[in-house]
mmCIF file of C-alpha atoms in Angstrom:
data_model
loop_
_atom_site.group_PDB
_atom_site.id
_atom_site.type_symbol
_atom_site.label_atom_id
_atom_site.label_comp_id
_atom_site.label_asym_id
_atom_site.label_seq_id
_atom_site.Cartn_x
_atom_site.Cartn_y
_atom_site.Cartn_z
ATOM 1 C CA MET W 24 75.214 98.253 69.555
ATOM 2 C CA SER W 25 77.187 99.407 72.612
ATOM 3 C CA ASP W 26 76.677 102.862 74.092
ATOM 4 C CA LEU W 27 80.454 103.265 73.803
ATOM 5 C CA GLY W 28 80.075 104.779 70.350
ATOM 6 C CA HIS W 29 83.231 103.812 68.535
ATOM 7 C CA VAL W 30 86.390 102.299 69.946
ATOM 8 C CA LEU W 31 89.935 102.562 68.631
ATOM 9 C CA ILE W 32 92.202 99.509 68.774
ATOM 10 C CA LEU W 33 95.906 100.203 68.350
ATOM 11 C CA ALA W 34 97.853 97.304 66.868
ATOM 12 C CA GLY W 35 101.070 96.809 64.941
ATOM 13 C CA GLY W 36 103.825 99.299 65.738
ATOM 14 C CA LEU W 37 107.480 98.919 64.842
ATOM 15 C CA SER W 38 108.770 96.690 67.642
ATOM 16 C CA TYR W 39 110.060 93.132 67.211
ATOM 17 C CA GLU W 40 106.607 92.014 68.368
ATOM 18 C CA ARG W 41 104.688 93.701 65.539
ATOM 19 C CA GLU W 42 103.170 90.504 64.133
ATOM 20 C CA VAL W 43 102.005 89.375 67.566
ATOM 21 C CA SER W 44 100.461 92.797 68.152
ATOM 22 C CA ILE W 45 98.533 92.588 64.870
ATOM 23 C CA ARG W 46 97.163 89.201 65.911
ATOM 24 C CA SER W 47 96.211 90.539 69.345
ATOM 25 C CA GLY W 48 94.436 93.514 67.796
ATOM 26 C CA ARG W 49 92.546 91.279 65.386
ATOM 27 C CA ARG W 50 91.357 89.044 68.224
ATOM 28 C CA VAL W 51 90.230 91.967 70.391
ATOM 29 C CA ALA W 52 88.384 93.495 67.436
ATOM 30 C CA GLU W 53 86.572 90.209 66.811
ATOM 31 C CA VAL W 54 85.378 89.711 70.378
ATOM 32 C CA LEU W 55 84.353 93.346 70.767
ATOM 33 C CA ARG W 56 82.311 93.296 67.561
ATOM 34 C CA ALA W 57 80.633 90.141 68.841
ATOM 35 C CA ALA W 58 79.822 92.107 72.016
ATOM 36 C CA GLY W 59 78.184 94.859 69.954
ATOM 37 C CA VAL W 60 80.990 97.418 69.963
ATOM 38 C CA ASP W 61 81.807 99.607 66.942
ATOM 39 C CA VAL W 62 85.540 98.967 66.407
ATOM 40 C CA GLU W 63 88.196 100.714 64.355
ATOM 41 C CA THR W 64 91.761 99.317 64.214
ATOM 42 C CA ARG W 65 94.749 101.527 63.419
ATOM 43 C CA ASP W 66 98.505 101.189 63.289
ATOM 44 C CA THR W 67 100.794 103.699 65.003
ATOM 45 C CA ASP W 68 101.929 105.703 62.005
ATOM 46 C CA ALA W 69 101.759 109.315 60.806
ATOM 47 C CA ALA W 70 98.049 108.970 60.004
ATOM 48 C CA LEU W 71 97.074 108.194 63.601
ATOM 49 C CA VAL W 72 97.022 111.673 65.164
ATOM 50 C CA PRO W 73 95.092 113.374 62.324
ATOM 51 C CA ALA W 74 92.573 110.503 62.300
ATOM 52 C CA VAL W 75 91.979 110.751 66.043
ATOM 53 C CA LEU W 76 91.633 114.526 65.907
ATOM 54 C CA SER W 77 89.080 114.335 63.109
ATOM 55 C CA ASP W 78 87.016 111.575 64.722
ATOM 56 C CA PRO W 79 87.863 111.139 68.432
ATOM 57 C CA PRO W 80 87.029 107.666 69.770
ATOM 58 C CA ASP W 81 85.220 107.143 73.057
ATOM 59 C CA ALA W 82 88.100 104.977 74.274
ATOM 60 C CA ALA W 83 91.150 103.112 73.008
ATOM 61 C CA PHE W 84 92.389 99.578 73.585
ATOM 62 C CA VAL W 85 96.171 99.281 73.255
ATOM 63 C CA THR W 86 97.279 95.905 71.906
ATOM 64 C CA LEU W 87 100.807 97.053 71.075
ATOM 65 C CA HIS W 88 103.525 94.797 72.497
ATOM 66 C CA GLY W 89 107.061 95.893 73.300
ATOM 67 C CA GLY W 90 108.497 99.341 72.715
ATOM 68 C CA ALA W 91 106.032 102.203 72.571
ATOM 69 C CA GLY W 92 103.092 99.936 73.372
ATOM 70 C CA GLU W 93 104.336 99.125 76.859
ATOM 71 C CA ASP W 94 106.849 101.838 77.785
ATOM 72 C CA GLY W 95 104.197 104.543 78.126
ATOM 73 C CA ALA W 96 104.950 106.494 74.936
ATOM 74 C CA ILE W 97 101.742 105.794 73.006
ATOM 75 C CA ARG W 98 99.678 106.234 76.154
ATOM 76 C CA SER W 99 101.291 109.656 76.616
ATOM 77 C CA VAL W 100 100.180 110.563 73.092
ATOM 78 C CA LEU W 101 96.650 109.334 73.820
ATOM 79 C CA GLU W 102 96.572 111.589 76.876
ATOM 80 C CA LEU W 103 97.756 114.530 74.758
ATOM 81 C CA LEU W 104 94.868 113.777 72.404
ATOM 82 C CA GLY W 105 92.368 113.484 75.256
ATOM 83 C CA VAL W 106 91.557 109.845 74.438
ATOM 84 C CA PRO W 107 90.868 107.592 77.457
ATOM 85 C CA TYR W 108 92.395 104.137 77.172
ATOM 86 C CA VAL W 109 92.453 100.742 78.813
ATOM 87 C CA GLY W 110 95.466 100.050 80.981
ATOM 88 C CA ALA W 111 98.205 101.616 83.043
ATOM 89 C CA THR W 112 99.285 105.248 82.941
ATOM 90 C CA PRO W 113 102.528 106.260 81.199
ATOM 91 C CA ASP W 114 104.411 106.596 84.505
ATOM 92 C CA ALA W 115 103.348 103.141 85.686
ATOM 93 C CA CYS W 116 104.215 101.655 82.298
ATOM 94 C CA ARG W 117 107.734 103.040 82.434
ATOM 95 C CA VAL W 118 108.345 101.370 85.791
ATOM 96 C CA ALA W 119 106.765 98.037 84.869
ATOM 97 C CA TYR W 120 108.381 97.840 81.422
ATOM 98 C CA ASP W 121 111.899 97.926 82.842
ATOM 99 C CA LYS W 122 112.262 94.486 84.399
ATOM 100 C CA PRO W 123 115.042 95.291 86.922
ATOM 101 C CA THR W 124 113.085 98.314 88.160
ATOM 102 C CA ALA W 125 109.871 96.304 88.437
ATOM 103 C CA LYS W 126 111.711 93.612 90.397
ATOM 104 C CA ALA W 127 113.089 96.222 92.789
ATOM 105 C CA VAL W 128 109.627 97.684 93.379
ATOM 106 C CA VAL W 129 107.899 94.372 94.069
ATOM 107 C CA ARG W 130 110.798 93.264 96.263
ATOM 108 C CA SER W 131 110.254 96.394 98.366
ATOM 109 C CA TRP W 132 106.681 95.142 98.879
ATOM 110 C CA GLY W 133 108.032 91.880 100.256
ATOM 111 C CA LEU W 134 107.452 89.703 97.177
ATOM 112 C CA ASN W 135 109.914 86.930 96.278
ATOM 113 C CA THR W 136 111.887 87.405 93.088
ATOM 114 C CA PRO W 137 114.990 85.548 91.893
ATOM 115 C CA GLU W 138 118.367 87.043 92.782
ATOM 116 C CA SER W 139 119.715 88.896 89.768
ATOM 117 C CA VAL W 140 122.028 91.501 88.295
ATOM 118 C CA ALA W 141 121.329 93.950 85.448
ATOM 119 C CA LEU W 142 124.276 95.197 83.411
ATOM 120 C CA PRO W 143 124.532 97.249 80.217
ATOM 121 C CA LYS W 144 126.568 96.090 77.246
ATOM 122 C CA GLU W 145 129.195 98.752 77.937
ATOM 123 C CA THR W 146 130.088 97.168 81.277
ATOM 124 C CA PHE W 147 131.338 94.026 79.571
ATOM 125 C CA HIS W 148 133.271 96.076 77.031
ATOM 126 C CA ASP W 149 134.859 98.407 79.588
ATOM 127 C CA LEU W 150 135.683 95.894 82.341
ATOM 128 C CA GLY W 151 136.264 92.786 80.257
ATOM 129 C CA ALA W 152 133.529 90.275 79.538
ATOM 130 C CA THR W 153 135.464 87.237 80.773
ATOM 131 C CA ALA W 154 136.064 88.626 84.261
ATOM 132 C CA VAL W 155 132.537 89.980 84.697
ATOM 133 C CA LEU W 156 130.840 86.815 83.458
ATOM 134 C CA ALA W 157 132.994 84.653 85.730
ATOM 135 C CA ARG W 158 131.963 86.750 88.717
ATOM 136 C CA ILE W 159 128.281 86.489 87.764
ATOM 137 C CA VAL W 160 128.497 82.696 87.731
ATOM 138 C CA GLU W 161 130.405 82.678 91.024
ATOM 139 C CA ARG W 162 127.913 85.005 92.703
ATOM 140 C CA LEU W 163 124.576 83.727 91.347
ATOM 141 C CA GLY W 164 125.482 80.124 90.586
ATOM 142 C CA LEU W 165 124.024 77.978 87.810
ATOM 143 C CA PRO W 166 121.647 77.619 86.067
ATOM 144 C CA LEU W 167 120.904 81.228 85.064
ATOM 145 C CA PHE W 168 118.256 82.914 82.965
ATOM 146 C CA VAL W 169 119.349 85.733 80.673
ATOM 147 C CA LYS W 170 116.923 88.201 79.066
ATOM 148 C CA PRO W 171 116.824 91.818 77.878
ATOM 149 C CA SER W 172 115.857 94.277 80.593
ATOM 150 C CA GLN W 173 113.005 95.483 78.392
ATOM 151 C CA GLY W 174 110.746 93.841 75.827
ATOM 152 C CA GLY W 175 108.627 90.739 75.747
ATOM 153 C CA SER W 176 107.730 87.514 73.942
ATOM 154 C CA ALA W 177 110.957 85.964 75.325
ATOM 155 C CA LEU W 178 112.962 87.522 72.493
ATOM 156 C CA GLY W 179 116.670 87.339 73.351
ATOM 157 C CA ALA W 180 115.984 85.181 76.415
ATOM 158 C CA SER W 181 117.662 81.857 77.201
ATOM 159 C CA ILE W 182 118.500 79.410 79.975
ATOM 160 C CA VAL W 183 122.204 79.012 80.797
ATOM 161 C CA ARG W 184 123.120 75.697 82.412
ATOM 162 C CA THR W 185 126.905 75.839 82.044
ATOM 163 C CA ALA W 186 129.407 78.693 82.269
ATOM 164 C CA GLU W 187 130.434 78.014 78.674
ATOM 165 C CA GLU W 188 126.903 78.838 77.473
ATOM 166 C CA LEU W 189 126.821 82.277 79.092
ATOM 167 C CA PRO W 190 128.750 84.307 76.450
ATOM 168 C CA THR W 191 126.464 83.061 73.670
ATOM 169 C CA ALA W 192 123.400 83.862 75.754
ATOM 170 C CA MET W 193 124.680 87.391 76.321
ATOM 171 C CA VAL W 194 125.218 87.944 72.599
ATOM 172 C CA GLY W 195 121.666 86.755 71.898
ATOM 173 C CA CYS W 196 120.306 89.021 74.617
ATOM 174 C CA PHE W 197 122.138 92.117 73.379
ATOM 175 C CA ALA W 198 120.641 91.595 69.924
ATOM 176 C CA TYR W 199 117.340 92.796 71.445
ATOM 177 C CA GLY W 200 118.468 95.366 74.000
ATOM 178 C CA ASP W 201 121.417 97.219 75.464
ATOM 179 C CA THR W 202 120.974 95.976 79.041
ATOM 180 C CA ALA W 203 120.854 92.347 80.175
ATOM 181 C CA LEU W 204 119.029 91.002 83.213
ATOM 182 C CA ILE W 205 120.762 87.867 84.488
ATOM 183 C CA GLU W 206 118.694 85.961 87.051
ATOM 184 C CA LYS W 207 119.233 82.875 89.127
ATOM 185 C CA TYR W 208 117.082 80.294 87.363
ATOM 186 C CA ILE W 209 114.398 78.765 89.575
ATOM 187 C CA GLU W 210 113.355 75.251 88.605
ATOM 188 C CA GLY W 211 109.627 74.824 88.960
ATOM 189 C CA VAL W 212 106.185 75.299 87.456
ATOM 190 C CA GLU W 213 105.827 78.340 85.198
ATOM 191 C CA VAL W 214 102.490 80.112 85.501
ATOM 192 C CA ALA W 215 100.945 83.350 84.309
ATOM 193 C CA VAL W 216 98.357 85.140 86.416
ATOM 194 C CA SER W 217 96.197 87.764 84.731
ATOM 195 C CA VAL W 218 94.636 90.525 86.822
ATOM 196 C CA VAL W 219 91.570 92.509 85.782
ATOM 197 C CA ASP W 220 89.814 95.414 87.459
ATOM 198 C CA LEU W 221 86.357 96.476 86.299
ATOM 199 C CA GLY W 222 86.009 99.109 89.001
ATOM 200 C CA ASP W 223 85.679 96.986 92.123
ATOM 201 C CA GLY W 224 89.391 96.401 92.670
ATOM 202 C CA PRO W 225 91.920 94.077 91.023
ATOM 203 C CA VAL W 226 90.976 90.402 90.823
ATOM 204 C CA ALA W 227 93.235 87.532 89.757
ATOM 205 C CA LEU W 228 91.963 85.158 87.094
ATOM 206 C CA PRO W 229 92.899 81.467 87.388
ATOM 207 C CA PRO W 230 96.635 80.858 86.883
ATOM 208 C CA VAL W 231 97.628 79.300 83.568
ATOM 209 C CA GLU W 232 100.382 76.672 83.694
ATOM 210 C CA ILE W 233 102.854 76.619 80.808
ATOM 211 C CA VAL W 234 104.617 73.435 79.703
ATOM 212 C CA ALA W 235 106.783 74.040 76.629
ATOM 213 C CA ASP W 236 107.703 70.981 74.551
ATOM 214 C CA ARG W 237 111.384 71.975 74.455
ATOM 215 C CA GLY W 238 111.459 73.088 78.066
ATOM 216 C CA VAL W 239 111.752 76.785 77.206
ATOM 217 C CA TYR W 240 108.765 79.071 76.674
ATOM 218 C CA ASP W 241 110.470 81.061 73.901
ATOM 219 C CA TYR W 242 108.988 83.043 71.000
ATOM 220 C CA ALA W 243 108.231 79.960 68.900
ATOM 221 C CA ALA W 244 106.671 78.148 71.852
ATOM 222 C CA ARG W 245 104.479 81.169 72.612
ATOM 223 C CA TYR W 246 103.059 81.747 69.168
ATOM 224 C CA THR W 247 103.191 78.411 67.340
ATOM 225 C CA ALA W 248 100.185 76.214 67.994
ATOM 226 C CA GLY W 249 101.090 72.800 69.352
ATOM 227 C CA GLN W 250 104.526 73.647 70.724
ATOM 228 C CA THR W 251 103.299 74.323 74.257
ATOM 229 C CA GLU W 252 100.767 72.630 76.511
ATOM 230 C CA PHE W 253 98.665 74.830 78.784
ATOM 231 C CA PHE W 254 96.657 73.974 81.860
ATOM 232 C CA ALA W 255 93.990 76.441 82.922
ATOM 233 C CA PRO W 256 93.677 76.445 85.818
ATOM 234 C CA ALA W 257 97.233 75.423 86.676
ATOM 235 C CA ARG W 258 97.890 72.098 88.390
ATOM 236 C CA LEU W 259 98.877 73.676 91.703
ATOM 237 C CA SER W 260 97.829 73.075 95.266
ATOM 238 C CA SER W 261 95.133 75.377 96.599
ATOM 239 C CA GLU W 262 97.773 77.049 98.785
ATOM 240 C CA ALA W 263 100.124 77.691 95.856
ATOM 241 C CA THR W 264 97.235 78.907 93.698
ATOM 242 C CA GLU W 265 96.214 81.371 96.377
ATOM 243 C CA ALA W 266 99.823 82.538 96.815
ATOM 244 C CA CYS W 267 100.199 83.151 93.067
ATOM 245 C CA ALA W 268 96.942 85.098 92.929
ATOM 246 C CA GLY W 269 98.035 87.198 95.890
ATOM 247 C CA MET W 270 101.422 87.866 94.296
ATOM 248 C CA ALA W 271 99.876 88.996 90.995
ATOM 249 C CA VAL W 272 97.404 91.352 92.695
ATOM 250 C CA ALA W 273 100.156 92.727 94.947
ATOM 251 C CA ALA W 274 102.460 93.317 91.959
ATOM 252 C CA HIS W 275 99.603 95.064 90.116
ATOM 253 C CA ALA W 276 99.132 97.370 93.116
ATOM 254 C CA ALA W 277 102.834 97.884 93.859
ATOM 255 C CA LEU W 278 103.527 99.017 90.304
ATOM 256 C CA GLY W 279 100.502 101.313 90.200
ATOM 257 C CA LEU W 280 98.821 99.445 87.337
ATOM 258 C CA ARG W 281 95.144 99.597 86.418
ATOM 259 C CA ASP W 282 92.493 97.697 84.432
ATOM 260 C CA VAL W 283 94.616 94.748 83.317
ATOM 261 C CA SER W 284 98.028 93.151 83.756
ATOM 262 C CA ARG W 285 99.660 89.731 83.621
ATOM 263 C CA THR W 286 102.314 88.575 86.054
ATOM 264 C CA ASP W 287 104.698 85.750 85.184
ATOM 265 C CA ILE W 288 105.645 83.534 88.124
ATOM 266 C CA ILE W 289 107.734 80.436 88.842
ATOM 267 C CA VAL W 290 106.528 78.130 91.618
ATOM 268 C CA ASP W 291 109.312 76.021 93.108
ATOM 269 C CA ASP W 292 108.933 72.462 94.408
ATOM 270 C CA THR W 293 107.971 73.733 97.870
ATOM 271 C CA GLY W 294 105.057 75.740 96.458
ATOM 272 C CA ARG W 295 106.804 79.076 96.892
ATOM 273 C CA PRO W 296 106.126 81.583 94.079
ATOM 274 C CA TYR W 297 108.763 83.901 92.591
ATOM 275 C CA PHE W 298 107.879 87.045 90.654
ATOM 276 C CA LEU W 299 109.566 87.165 87.237
ATOM 277 C CA GLU W 300 108.020 90.107 85.380
ATOM 278 C CA VAL W 301 104.753 91.874 84.651
ATOM 279 C CA ASN W 302 103.122 92.752 81.338
ATOM 280 C CA VAL W 303 100.945 95.874 81.029
ATOM 281 C CA ALA W 304 99.607 94.913 77.575
ATOM 282 C CA PRO W 305 99.070 91.145 77.747
ATOM 283 C CA GLY W 306 98.863 89.193 74.516
ATOM 284 C CA MET W 307 95.361 88.541 73.224
ATOM 285 C CA THR W 308 96.109 86.047 70.428
ATOM 286 C CA GLU W 309 94.645 82.569 70.055
ATOM 287 C CA THR W 310 97.575 81.144 72.059
ATOM 288 C CA SER W 311 97.829 83.960 74.628
ATOM 289 C CA LEU W 312 97.407 83.443 78.335
ATOM 290 C CA LEU W 313 94.858 86.071 79.391
ATOM 291 C CA PRO W 314 92.141 84.721 77.062
ATOM 292 C CA MET W 315 92.810 81.218 78.429
ATOM 293 C CA ALA W 316 92.500 82.503 81.987
ATOM 294 C CA ALA W 317 89.258 84.303 81.180
ATOM 295 C CA GLU W 318 87.798 81.110 79.709
ATOM 296 C CA ALA W 319 88.895 79.121 82.774
ATOM 297 C CA ALA W 320 87.106 81.670 84.954
ATOM 298 C CA GLY W 321 83.948 81.393 82.866
ATOM 299 C CA ARG W 322 84.346 84.994 81.692
ATOM 300 C CA ASP W 323 83.489 86.007 78.137
ATOM 301 C CA LEU W 324 86.506 87.775 76.634
ATOM 302 C CA GLY W 325 84.417 90.263 74.663
ATOM 303 C CA THR W 326 82.388 91.218 77.712
ATOM 304 C CA LEU W 327 85.588 91.601 79.718
ATOM 305 C CA CYS W 328 87.225 93.862 77.115
ATOM 306 C CA LYS W 329 84.021 95.874 76.737
ATOM 307 C CA GLY W 330 83.827 96.373 80.505
ATOM 308 C CA MET W 331 87.396 97.687 80.635
ATOM 309 C CA LEU W 332 86.665 100.074 77.752
ATOM 310 C CA GLU W 333 83.543 101.379 79.471
ATOM 311 C CA LEU W 334 85.555 101.971 82.630
ATOM 312 C CA ALA W 335 88.199 103.821 80.617
ATOM 313 C CA ALA W 336 85.572 105.931 78.842
ATOM 314 C CA HIS W 337 84.162 107.045 82.184
ATOM 315 C CA ARG W 338 87.590 108.426 83.110
ATOM 316 C CA ARG W 339 87.223 111.075 80.397
#
């Protein structure tokens, strides 16, 4: 058995991504047990704090997606309880979780990111949706990509190719959040670059290329086997691969992240990468991108997770 003692995996929660989180937690538990780690999995309910106080774990692995799992709230509670954990601090999570803020930070570091505007629902109500939407199309052009400013798994996200499609896209977006991020859509190759740090500095794993059957990497495409084709490593030139790796590591550093992150990138037809967003609690399911990247790098997922937990435990 591992000298970690016992490890707490947090999975579930009450966000729209609860089912994905449960699957991620199950996968992490499986690979850690295979690596000789004593694992306990818990949901984030009223029993969590008493359980941790009665039997404090050596470290925690957060596999919560969306909401409290990525906005820093649960990590703040873990710090109150004195439990070290894998991943970014609460302050870094708050910055990374808000997509417009994250884009502003990485842009200040000189990274490319699509031109965009972020507007709350009230703006369209107060100023008139028709006038504001018309100006967005005039300013950013078409096509556009609309998504909630917070959250993951592409919930509420859609491509807008005509001005007539924009109102419907906004309604779908506001079903999952009160603020919409409307970006200029970049045609190109969609890749995800995972970054891990086991104490020697952040290192990019091979980029994973995403080719969704319906052209959109939405919730169904992400979590339904057979709806998306993946290439790990991505079919990019060596120059584009290097640029994507550099962008992911730079975003990880710019946002003050630690241990693990995943940056989503679009590479245009000239090989130029564009930062889209970063995830501080990457999915760990059978169809998730970080496990694919680890396999492409020849890294055992259980050993990788165990190493991050050991690093977290040493921070106690």
